[in-house]
PDB file of C-alpha atoms in Angstrom:
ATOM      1  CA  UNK Z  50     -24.857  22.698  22.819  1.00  0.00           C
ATOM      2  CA  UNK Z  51     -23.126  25.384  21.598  1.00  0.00           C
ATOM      3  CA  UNK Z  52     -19.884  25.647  18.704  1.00  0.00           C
ATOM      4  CA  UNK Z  53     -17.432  26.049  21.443  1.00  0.00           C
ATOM      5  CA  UNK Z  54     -18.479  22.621  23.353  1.00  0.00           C
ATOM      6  CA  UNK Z  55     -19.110  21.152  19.993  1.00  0.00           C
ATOM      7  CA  UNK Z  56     -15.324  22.425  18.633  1.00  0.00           C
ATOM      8  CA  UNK Z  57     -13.943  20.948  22.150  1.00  0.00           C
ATOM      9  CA  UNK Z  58     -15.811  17.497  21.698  1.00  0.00           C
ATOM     10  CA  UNK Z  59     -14.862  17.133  17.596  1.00  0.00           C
ATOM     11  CA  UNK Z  60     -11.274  17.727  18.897  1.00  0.00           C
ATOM     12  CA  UNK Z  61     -10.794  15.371  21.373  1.00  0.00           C
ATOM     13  CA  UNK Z  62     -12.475  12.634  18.566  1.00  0.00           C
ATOM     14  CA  UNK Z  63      -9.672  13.455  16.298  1.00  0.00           C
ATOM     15  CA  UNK Z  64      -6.802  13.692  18.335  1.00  0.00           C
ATOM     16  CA  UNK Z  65      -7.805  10.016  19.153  1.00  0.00           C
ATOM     17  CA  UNK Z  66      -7.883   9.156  15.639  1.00  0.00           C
ATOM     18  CA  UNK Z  67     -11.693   9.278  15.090  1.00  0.00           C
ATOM     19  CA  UNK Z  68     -13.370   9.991  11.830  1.00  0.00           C
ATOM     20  CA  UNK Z  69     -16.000  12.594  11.697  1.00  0.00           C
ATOM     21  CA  UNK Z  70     -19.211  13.793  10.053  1.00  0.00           C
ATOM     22  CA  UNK Z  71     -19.013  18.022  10.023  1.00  0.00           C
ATOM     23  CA  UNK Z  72     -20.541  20.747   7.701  1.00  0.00           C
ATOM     24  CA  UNK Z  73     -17.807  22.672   6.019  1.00  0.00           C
ATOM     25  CA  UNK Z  74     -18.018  25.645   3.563  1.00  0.00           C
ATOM     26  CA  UNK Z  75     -19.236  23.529   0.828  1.00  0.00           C
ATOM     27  CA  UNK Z  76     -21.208  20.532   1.523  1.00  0.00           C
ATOM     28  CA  UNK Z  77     -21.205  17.884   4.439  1.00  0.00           C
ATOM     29  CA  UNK Z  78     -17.939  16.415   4.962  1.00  0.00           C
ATOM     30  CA  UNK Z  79     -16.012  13.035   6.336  1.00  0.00           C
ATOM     31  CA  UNK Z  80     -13.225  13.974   7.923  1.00  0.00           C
ATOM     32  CA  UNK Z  81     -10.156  13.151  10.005  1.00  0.00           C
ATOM     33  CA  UNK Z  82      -7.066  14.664  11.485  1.00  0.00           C
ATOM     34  CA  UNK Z  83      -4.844  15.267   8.382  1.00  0.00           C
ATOM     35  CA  UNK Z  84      -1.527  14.286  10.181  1.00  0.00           C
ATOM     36  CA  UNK Z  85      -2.971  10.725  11.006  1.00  0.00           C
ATOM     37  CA  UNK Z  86      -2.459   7.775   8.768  1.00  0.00           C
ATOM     38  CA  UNK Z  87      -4.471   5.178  10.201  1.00  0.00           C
ATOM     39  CA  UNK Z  88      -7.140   7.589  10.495  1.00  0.00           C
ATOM     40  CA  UNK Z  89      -7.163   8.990   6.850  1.00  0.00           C
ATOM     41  CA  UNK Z  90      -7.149   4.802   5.857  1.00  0.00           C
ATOM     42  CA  UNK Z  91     -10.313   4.805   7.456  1.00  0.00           C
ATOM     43  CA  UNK Z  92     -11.699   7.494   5.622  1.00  0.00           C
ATOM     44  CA  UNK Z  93     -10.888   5.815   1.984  1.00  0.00           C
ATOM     45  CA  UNK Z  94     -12.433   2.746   3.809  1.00  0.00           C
ATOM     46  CA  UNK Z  95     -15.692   4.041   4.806  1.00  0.00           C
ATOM     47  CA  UNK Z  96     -16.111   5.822   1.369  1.00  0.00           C
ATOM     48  CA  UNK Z  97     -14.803   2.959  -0.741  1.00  0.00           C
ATOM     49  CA  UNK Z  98     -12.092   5.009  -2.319  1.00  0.00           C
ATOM     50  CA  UNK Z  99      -9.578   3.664  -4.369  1.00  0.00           C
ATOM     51  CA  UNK Z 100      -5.938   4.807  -2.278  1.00  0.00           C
ATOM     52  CA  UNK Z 101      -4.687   6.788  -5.941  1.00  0.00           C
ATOM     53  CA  UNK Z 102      -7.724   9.189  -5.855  1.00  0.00           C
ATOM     54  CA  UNK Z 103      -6.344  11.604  -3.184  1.00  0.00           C
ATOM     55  CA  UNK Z 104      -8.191  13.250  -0.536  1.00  0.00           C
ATOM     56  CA  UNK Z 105      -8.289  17.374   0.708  1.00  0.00           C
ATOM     57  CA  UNK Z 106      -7.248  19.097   2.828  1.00  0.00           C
ATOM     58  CA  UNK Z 107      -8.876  22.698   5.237  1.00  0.00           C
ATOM     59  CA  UNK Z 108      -6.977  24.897   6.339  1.00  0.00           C
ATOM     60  CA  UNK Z 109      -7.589  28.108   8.971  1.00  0.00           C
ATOM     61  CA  UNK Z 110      -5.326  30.725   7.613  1.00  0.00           C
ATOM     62  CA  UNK Z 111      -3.623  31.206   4.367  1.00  0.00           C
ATOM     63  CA  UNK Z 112      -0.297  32.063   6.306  1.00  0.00           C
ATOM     64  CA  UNK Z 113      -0.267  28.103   7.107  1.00  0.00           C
ATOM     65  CA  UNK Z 114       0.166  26.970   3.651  1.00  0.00           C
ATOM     66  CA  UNK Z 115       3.847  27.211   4.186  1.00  0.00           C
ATOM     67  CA  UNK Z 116       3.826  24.781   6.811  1.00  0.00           C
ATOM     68  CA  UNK Z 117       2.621  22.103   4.072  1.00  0.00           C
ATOM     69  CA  UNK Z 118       4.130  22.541   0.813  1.00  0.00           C
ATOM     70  CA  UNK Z 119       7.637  23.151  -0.287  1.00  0.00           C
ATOM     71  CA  UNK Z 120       6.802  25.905  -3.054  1.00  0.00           C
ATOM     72  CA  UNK Z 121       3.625  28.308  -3.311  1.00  0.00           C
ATOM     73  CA  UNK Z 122       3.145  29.756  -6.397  1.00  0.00           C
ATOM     74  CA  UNK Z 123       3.391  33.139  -6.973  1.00  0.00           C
ATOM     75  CA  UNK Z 124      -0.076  33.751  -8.229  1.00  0.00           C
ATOM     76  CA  UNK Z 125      -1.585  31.570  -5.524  1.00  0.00           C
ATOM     77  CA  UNK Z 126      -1.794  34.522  -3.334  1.00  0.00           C
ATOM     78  CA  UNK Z 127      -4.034  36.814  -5.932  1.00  0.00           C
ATOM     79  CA  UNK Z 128      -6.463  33.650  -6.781  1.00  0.00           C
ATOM     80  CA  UNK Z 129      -6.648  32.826  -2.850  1.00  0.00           C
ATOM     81  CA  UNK Z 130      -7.551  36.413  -2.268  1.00  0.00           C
ATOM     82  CA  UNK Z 131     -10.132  37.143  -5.157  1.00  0.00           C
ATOM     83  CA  UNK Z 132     -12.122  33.686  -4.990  1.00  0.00           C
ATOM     84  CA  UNK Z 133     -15.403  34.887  -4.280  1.00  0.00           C
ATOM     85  CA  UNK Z 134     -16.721  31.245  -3.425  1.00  0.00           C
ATOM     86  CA  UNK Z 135     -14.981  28.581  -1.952  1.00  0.00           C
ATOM     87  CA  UNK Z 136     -12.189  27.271  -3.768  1.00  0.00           C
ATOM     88  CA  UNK Z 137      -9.487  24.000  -3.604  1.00  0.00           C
ATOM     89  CA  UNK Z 138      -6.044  24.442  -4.896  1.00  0.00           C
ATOM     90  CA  UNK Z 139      -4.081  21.770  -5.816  1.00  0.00           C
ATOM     91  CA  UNK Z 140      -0.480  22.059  -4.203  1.00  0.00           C
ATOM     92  CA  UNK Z 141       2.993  20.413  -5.706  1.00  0.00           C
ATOM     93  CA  UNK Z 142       5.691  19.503  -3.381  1.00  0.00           C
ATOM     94  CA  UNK Z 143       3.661  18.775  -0.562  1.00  0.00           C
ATOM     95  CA  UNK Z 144       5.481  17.860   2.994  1.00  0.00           C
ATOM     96  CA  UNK Z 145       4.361  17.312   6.360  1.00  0.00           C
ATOM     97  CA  UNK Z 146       1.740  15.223   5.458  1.00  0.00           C
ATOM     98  CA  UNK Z 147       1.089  11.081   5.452  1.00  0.00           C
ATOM     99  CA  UNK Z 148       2.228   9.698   2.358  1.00  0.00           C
ATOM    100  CA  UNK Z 149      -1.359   8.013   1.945  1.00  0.00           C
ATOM    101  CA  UNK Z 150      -3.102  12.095   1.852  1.00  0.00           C
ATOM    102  CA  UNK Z 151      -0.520  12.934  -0.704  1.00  0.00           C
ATOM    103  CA  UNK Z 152      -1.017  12.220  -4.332  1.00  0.00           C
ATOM    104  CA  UNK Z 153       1.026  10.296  -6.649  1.00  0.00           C
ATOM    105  CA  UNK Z 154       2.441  13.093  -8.148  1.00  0.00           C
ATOM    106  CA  UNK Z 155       3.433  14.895  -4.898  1.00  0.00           C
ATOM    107  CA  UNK Z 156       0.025  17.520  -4.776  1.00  0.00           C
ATOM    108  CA  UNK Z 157      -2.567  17.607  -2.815  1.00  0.00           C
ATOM    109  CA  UNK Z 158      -5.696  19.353  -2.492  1.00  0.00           C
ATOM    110  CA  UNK Z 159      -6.084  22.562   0.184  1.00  0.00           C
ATOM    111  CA  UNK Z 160      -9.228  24.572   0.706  1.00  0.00           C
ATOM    112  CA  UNK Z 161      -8.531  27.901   3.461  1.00  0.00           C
ATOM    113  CA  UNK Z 162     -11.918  27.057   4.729  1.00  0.00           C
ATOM    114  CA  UNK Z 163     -14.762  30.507   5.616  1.00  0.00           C
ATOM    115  CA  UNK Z 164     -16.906  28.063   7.356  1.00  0.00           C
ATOM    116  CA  UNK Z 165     -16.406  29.220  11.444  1.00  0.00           C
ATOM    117  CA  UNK Z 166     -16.818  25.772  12.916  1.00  0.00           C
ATOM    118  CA  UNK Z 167     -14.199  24.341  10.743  1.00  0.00           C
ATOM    119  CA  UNK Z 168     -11.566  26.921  11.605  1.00  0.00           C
ATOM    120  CA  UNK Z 169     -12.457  26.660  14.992  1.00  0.00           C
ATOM    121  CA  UNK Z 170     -11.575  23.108  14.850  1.00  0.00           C
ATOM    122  CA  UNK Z 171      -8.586  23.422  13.169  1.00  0.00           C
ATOM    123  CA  UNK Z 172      -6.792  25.779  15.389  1.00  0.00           C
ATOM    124  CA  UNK Z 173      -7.418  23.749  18.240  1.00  0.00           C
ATOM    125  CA  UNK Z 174      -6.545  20.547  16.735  1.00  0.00           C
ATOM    126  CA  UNK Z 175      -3.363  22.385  15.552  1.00  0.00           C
ATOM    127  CA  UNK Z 176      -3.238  20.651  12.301  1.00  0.00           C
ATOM    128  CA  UNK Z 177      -5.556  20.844   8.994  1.00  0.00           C
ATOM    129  CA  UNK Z 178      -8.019  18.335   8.808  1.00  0.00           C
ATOM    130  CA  UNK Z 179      -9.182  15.889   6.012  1.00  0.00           C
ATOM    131  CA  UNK Z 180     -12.431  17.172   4.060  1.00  0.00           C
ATOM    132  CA  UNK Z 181     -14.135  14.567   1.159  1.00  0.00           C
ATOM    133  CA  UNK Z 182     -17.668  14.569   0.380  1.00  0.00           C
ATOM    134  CA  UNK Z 183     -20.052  12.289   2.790  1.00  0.00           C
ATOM    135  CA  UNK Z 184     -20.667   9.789   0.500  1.00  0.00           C
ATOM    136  CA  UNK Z 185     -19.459   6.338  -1.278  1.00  0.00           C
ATOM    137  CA  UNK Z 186     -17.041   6.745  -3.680  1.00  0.00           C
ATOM    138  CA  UNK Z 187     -19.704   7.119  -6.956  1.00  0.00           C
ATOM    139  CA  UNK Z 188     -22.891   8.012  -5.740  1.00  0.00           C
ATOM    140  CA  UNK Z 189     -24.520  11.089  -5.830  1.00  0.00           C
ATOM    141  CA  UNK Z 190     -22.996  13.884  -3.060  1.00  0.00           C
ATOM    142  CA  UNK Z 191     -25.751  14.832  -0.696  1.00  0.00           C
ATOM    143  CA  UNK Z 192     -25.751  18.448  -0.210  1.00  0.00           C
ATOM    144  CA  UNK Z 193     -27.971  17.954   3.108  1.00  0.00           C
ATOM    145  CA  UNK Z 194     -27.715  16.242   6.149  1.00  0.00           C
ATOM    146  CA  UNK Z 195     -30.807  14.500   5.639  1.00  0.00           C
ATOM    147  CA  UNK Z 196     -29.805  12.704   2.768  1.00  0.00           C
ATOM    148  CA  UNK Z 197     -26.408  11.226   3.892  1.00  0.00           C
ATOM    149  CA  UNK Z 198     -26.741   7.459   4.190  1.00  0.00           C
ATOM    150  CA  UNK Z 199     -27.451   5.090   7.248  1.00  0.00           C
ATOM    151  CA  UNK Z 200     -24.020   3.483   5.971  1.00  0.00           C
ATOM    152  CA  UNK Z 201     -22.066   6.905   6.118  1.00  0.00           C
ATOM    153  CA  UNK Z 202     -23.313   7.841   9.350  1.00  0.00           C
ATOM    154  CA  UNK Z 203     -22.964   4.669  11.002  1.00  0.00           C
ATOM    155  CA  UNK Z 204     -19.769   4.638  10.474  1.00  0.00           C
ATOM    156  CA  UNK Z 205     -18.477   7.500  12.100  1.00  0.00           C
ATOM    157  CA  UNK Z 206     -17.135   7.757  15.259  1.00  0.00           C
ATOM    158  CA  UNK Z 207     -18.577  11.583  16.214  1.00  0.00           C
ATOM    159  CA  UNK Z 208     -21.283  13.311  14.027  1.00  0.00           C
ATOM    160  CA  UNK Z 209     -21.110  17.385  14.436  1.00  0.00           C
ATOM    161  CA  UNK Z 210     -24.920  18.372  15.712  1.00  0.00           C
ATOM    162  CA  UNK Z 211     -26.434  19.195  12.542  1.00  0.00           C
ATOM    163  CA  UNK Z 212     -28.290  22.266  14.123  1.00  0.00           C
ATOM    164  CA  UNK Z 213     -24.397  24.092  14.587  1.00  0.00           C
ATOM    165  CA  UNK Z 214     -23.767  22.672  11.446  1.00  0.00           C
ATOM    166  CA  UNK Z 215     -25.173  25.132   8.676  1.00  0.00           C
ATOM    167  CA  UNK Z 216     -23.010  24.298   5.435  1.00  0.00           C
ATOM    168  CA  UNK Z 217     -22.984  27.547   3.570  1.00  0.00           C
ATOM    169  CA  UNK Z 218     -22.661  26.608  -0.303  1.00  0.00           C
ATOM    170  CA  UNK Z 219     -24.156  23.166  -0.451  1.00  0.00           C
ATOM    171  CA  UNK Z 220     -22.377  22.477  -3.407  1.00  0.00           C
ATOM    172  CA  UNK Z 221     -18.777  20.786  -4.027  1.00  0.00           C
ATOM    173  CA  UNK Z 222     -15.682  23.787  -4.026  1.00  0.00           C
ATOM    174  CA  UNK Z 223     -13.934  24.514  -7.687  1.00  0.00           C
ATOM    175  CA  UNK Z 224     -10.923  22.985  -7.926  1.00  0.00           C
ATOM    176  CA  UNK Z 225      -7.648  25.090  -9.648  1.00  0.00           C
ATOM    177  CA  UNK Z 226      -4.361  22.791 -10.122  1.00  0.00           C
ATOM    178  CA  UNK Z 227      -0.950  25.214 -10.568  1.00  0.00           C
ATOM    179  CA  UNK Z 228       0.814  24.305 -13.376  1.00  0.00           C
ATOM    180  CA  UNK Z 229       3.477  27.088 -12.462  1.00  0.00           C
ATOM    181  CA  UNK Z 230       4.213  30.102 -10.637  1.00  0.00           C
ATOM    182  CA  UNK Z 231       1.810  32.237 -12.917  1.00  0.00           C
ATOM    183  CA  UNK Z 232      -0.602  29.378 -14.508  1.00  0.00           C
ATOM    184  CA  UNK Z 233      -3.367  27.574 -13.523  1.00  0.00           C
ATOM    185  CA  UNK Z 234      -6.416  25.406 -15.094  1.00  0.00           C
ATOM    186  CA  UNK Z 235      -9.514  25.371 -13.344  1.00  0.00           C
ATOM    187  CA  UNK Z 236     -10.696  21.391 -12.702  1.00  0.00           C
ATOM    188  CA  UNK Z 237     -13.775  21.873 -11.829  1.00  0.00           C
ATOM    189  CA  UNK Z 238     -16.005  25.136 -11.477  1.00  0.00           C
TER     190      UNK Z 238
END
């Protein structure tokens, strides 16, 4: 099969509401359509998740951020465009999205994902779509396909062919939160 069928089939799983298994830029993720509720429920479900940790969210294109939070900060744009590896920015004021993405304090998490599958996906699906680790909430994050669990995969209602599916970092995305228009604090490197 090859990443245009596969893009096709992922799409019409999540436009019914179906959770998937995909490679992304970091590591193997579960994933959903981002402007579903029910769906994104299922996600915390399958991992065991508590509802207060929030969930991310990729993106295609930078220029889309606007459609999803209120306020970018200024120095967003210089950190999105000199992050050499893949990085997650954590968003105030978010809009657009299910309350149950968002976090209790109005952020969220978005990643402008490299990885072409991913981007392929979103642009078709014309919205971003959920990205969290492939894994129960607490145990170790596999960083192949091999070792996600019977569990995981068994509960998913499409897994991407894990021969299109080569994740490029194999290791979890630093995280920066804004703390204003020109600060930051890096979460996790």
């Amino acid at each position: 099969m090859n990443i245009s069928e596969e893009v096709i089939r992922t799409c019409d799983v999540l436009k019914k509401g179906g959770v998937i298994l995909y490679p992304t830029d970091t590591i193997w993720g579960i994933g959903c359509d981002a402007s579903n509720a029910n769906a994104i429920n299922r996600v915390y479900e399958i991992k065991k998740r508590r509802l207060s940790k929030s969930l991310l969210i990729l993106l295609d294109e930078p220029e889309k951020l606007s459609l999803y939070t209120e306020h970018i900060p200024v120095i967003a744009w210089d950190l999105i465009n000199q992050a050499s590896t893949p990085t997650t920015f954590i968003y105030p004021h978010i809009k657009n999205l299910p309350r149950n993405l968002v976090s209790s304090d109005g952020s969220i998490g978005i990643r402008i994902t490299s990885n072409e599958f991913c981007r392929k996906v979103i642009s078709l699906l014309g919205h971003p779509i959920v990205s969290t680790s492939a894994n129960i909430s607490g145990k170790p994050t596999p960083t192949h396909f091999r070792e996600i669990s019977q569990e995981i995969k068994g509960q998913m209602d499409y897994i991407v062919d894990p021969s299109l599916g080569t994740v490029q970092n194999m290791k979890a995305s630093t995280i920066i939160r804004f703390t204003d228009d020109y600060s930051f604090e890096i979460i996790r490197e």
